[in-house]
Coordinates of C-alpha atoms in Angstrom, one line a residue:
X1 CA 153.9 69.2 75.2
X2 CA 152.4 65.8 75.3
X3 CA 150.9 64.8 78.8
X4 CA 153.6 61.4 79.4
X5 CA 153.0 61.7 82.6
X6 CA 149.3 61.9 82.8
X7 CA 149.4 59.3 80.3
X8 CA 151.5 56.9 82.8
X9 CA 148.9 58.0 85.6
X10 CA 146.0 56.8 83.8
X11 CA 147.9 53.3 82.3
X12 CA 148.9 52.6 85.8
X13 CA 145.6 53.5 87.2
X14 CA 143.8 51.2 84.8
X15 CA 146.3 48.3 84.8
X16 CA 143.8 46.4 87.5
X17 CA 140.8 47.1 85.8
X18 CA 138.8 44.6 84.9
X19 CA 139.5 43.4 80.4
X20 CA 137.3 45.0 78.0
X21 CA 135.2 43.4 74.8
X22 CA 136.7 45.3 71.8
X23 CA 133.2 47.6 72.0
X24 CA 132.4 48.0 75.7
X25 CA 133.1 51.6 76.9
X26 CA 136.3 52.6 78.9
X27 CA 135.3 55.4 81.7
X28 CA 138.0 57.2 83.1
X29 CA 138.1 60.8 84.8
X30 CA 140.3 64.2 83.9
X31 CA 141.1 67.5 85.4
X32 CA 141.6 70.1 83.0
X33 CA 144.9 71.6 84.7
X34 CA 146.3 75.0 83.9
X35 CA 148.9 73.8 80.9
X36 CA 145.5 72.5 79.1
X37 CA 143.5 76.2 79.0
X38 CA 143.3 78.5 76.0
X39 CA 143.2 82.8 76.5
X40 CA 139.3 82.3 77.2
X41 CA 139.9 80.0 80.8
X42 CA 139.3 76.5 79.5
X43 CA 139.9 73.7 77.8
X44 CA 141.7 74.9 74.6
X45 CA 140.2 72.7 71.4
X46 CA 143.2 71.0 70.4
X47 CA 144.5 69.9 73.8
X48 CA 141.1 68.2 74.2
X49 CA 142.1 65.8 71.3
X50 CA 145.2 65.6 73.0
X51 CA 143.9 64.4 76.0
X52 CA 141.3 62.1 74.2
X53 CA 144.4 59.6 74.2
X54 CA 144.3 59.2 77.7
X55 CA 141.1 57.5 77.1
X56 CA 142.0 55.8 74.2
X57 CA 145.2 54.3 74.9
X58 CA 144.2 52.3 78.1
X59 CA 141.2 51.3 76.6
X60 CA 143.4 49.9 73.7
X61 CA 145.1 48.1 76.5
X62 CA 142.1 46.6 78.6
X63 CA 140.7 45.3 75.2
X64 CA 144.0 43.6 74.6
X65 CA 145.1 45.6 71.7
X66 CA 148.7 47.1 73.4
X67 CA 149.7 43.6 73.3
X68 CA 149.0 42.7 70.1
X69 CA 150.3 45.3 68.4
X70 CA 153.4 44.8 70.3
X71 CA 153.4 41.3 69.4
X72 CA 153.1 41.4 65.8
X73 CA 154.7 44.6 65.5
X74 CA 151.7 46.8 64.6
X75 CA 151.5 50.6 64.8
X76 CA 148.0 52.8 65.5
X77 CA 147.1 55.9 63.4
X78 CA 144.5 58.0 63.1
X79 CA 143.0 58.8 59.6
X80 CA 140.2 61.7 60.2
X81 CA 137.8 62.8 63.3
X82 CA 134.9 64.7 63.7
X83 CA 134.1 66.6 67.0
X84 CA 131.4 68.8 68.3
X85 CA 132.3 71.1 71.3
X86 CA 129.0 72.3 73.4
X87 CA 129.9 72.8 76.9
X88 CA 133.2 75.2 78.6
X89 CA 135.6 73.3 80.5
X90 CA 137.2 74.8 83.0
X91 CA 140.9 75.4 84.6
X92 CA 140.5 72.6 87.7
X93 CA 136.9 71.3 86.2
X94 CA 136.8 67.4 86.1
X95 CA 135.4 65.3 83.3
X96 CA 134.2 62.4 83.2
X97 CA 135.9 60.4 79.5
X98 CA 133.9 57.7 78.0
X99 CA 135.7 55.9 74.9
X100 CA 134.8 52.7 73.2
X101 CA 134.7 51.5 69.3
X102 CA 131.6 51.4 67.9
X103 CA 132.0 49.6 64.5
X104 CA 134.8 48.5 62.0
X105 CA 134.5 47.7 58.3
X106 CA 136.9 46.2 56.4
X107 CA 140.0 49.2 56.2
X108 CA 138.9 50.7 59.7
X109 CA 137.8 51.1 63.6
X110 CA 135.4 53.7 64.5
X111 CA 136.0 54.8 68.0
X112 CA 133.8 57.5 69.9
X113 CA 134.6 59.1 72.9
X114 CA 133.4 61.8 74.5
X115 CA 133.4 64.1 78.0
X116 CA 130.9 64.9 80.5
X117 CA 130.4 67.5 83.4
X118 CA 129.9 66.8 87.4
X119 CA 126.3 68.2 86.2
X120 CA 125.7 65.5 83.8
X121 CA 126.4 67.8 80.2
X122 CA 128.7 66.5 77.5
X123 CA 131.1 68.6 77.1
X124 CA 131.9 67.5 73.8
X125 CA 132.0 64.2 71.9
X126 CA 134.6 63.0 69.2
X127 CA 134.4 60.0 66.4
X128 CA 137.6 58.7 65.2
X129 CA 138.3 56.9 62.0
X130 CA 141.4 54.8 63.6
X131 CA 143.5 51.8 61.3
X132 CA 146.2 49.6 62.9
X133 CA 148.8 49.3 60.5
X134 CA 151.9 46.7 59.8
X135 CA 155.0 46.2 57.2
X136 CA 152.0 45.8 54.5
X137 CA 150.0 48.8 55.3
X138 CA 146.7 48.8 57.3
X139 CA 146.2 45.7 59.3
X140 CA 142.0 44.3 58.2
X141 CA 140.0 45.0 61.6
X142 CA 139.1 41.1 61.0
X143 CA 142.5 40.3 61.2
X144 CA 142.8 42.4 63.9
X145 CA 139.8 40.8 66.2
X146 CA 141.2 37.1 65.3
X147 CA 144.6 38.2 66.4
X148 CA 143.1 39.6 69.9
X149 CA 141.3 36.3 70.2
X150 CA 137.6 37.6 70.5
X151 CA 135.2 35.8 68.6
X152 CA 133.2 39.3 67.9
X153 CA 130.6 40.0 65.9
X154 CA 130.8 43.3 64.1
X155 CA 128.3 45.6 65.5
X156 CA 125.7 47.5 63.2
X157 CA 127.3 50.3 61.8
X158 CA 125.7 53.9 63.8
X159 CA 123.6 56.0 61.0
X160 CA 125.5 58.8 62.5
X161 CA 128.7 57.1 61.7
X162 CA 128.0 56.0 58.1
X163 CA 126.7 59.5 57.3
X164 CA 129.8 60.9 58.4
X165 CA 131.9 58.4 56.4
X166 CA 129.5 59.3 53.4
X167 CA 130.0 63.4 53.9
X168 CA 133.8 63.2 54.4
X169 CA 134.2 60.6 51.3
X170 CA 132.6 63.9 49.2
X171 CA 135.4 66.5 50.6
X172 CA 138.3 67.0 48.1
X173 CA 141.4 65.2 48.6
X174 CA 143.6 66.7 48.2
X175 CA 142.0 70.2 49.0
X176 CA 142.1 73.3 46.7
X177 CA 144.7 75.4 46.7
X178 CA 144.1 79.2 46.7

């Protein structure tokens, strides 16, 4: 079941917080509660992406985003994500989330986000290939920035990112069937 009301929590929590740039970083802090565990005793792999919108969502709405997409009737997606797990989270264990976007080009916003330990690990770390879409299809980040009113210069574009781009533009699409 989705987490609506750990999603609330966190919107309400945030609503004071100070706006956001379109690429400054979003903290927020998690518990990993027993409804979020796999049959090992921690955090199972797809309720961390699950969770992952609790970082994203208010950060969409410090930057400015939730109202414009309201406004001009816009919609979010995600359209692929790589993540790397390294570190056990525990039942009752809290996290520290840090999401921000790190670069757009001209179909798409990269987002990263990733969690940390009270020891100072990450946990595991996530990049998102994110589109806001309309009537028309996906929305040009450009269009998007002049729309939120930020006069914001796209950032350099991570090597890490653009080699990920480049490896998952090589996978099949659509994949093989056996």
């Amino acid at each position: 079941m989705y987490p609506v009301v750990r999603m609330f929590w966190q919107l309400y929590k945030h609503r004071n917080s100070p706006p956001l740039a379109p690429t400054d970083t979003h903290v927020s802090r998690h518990v990993c509660l027993p409804w979020d565990i796999d049959l090992w005793m921690e955090l199972n792999n797809g309720r961390t992406l699950t969770l992952y919108d609790l970082g994203r969502i208010p950060l969409a709405m410090r930057a400015g985003l939730v109202k414009v997409l309201k406004k001009n009737r816009w919609g979010l997606t995600m359209a692929g994500a790589s993540v790397r797990y390294r570190r056990r989270i525990r039942m009752f264990e809290t996290v520290e989330m840090r999401s921000r976007a790190v670069w757009w080009d001209a179909r798409f916003i990269y987002l990263e986000q990733s969690m940390w330990k009270t020891d100072g690990e990450c946990a595991n770390h996530i990049v998102y290939r994110s589109a806001v879409t309309g009537k028309g299809g996906i929305v040009p980040p450009d269009e998007v920035m002049a729309a939120l009113g930020k006069t914001v210069e796209r950032p350099a574009a991570p090597e890490w990112v653009t080699a990920w781009i480049e490896a998952d533009a090589k996978r099949p699409w659509p994949p093989m069937r056996d």
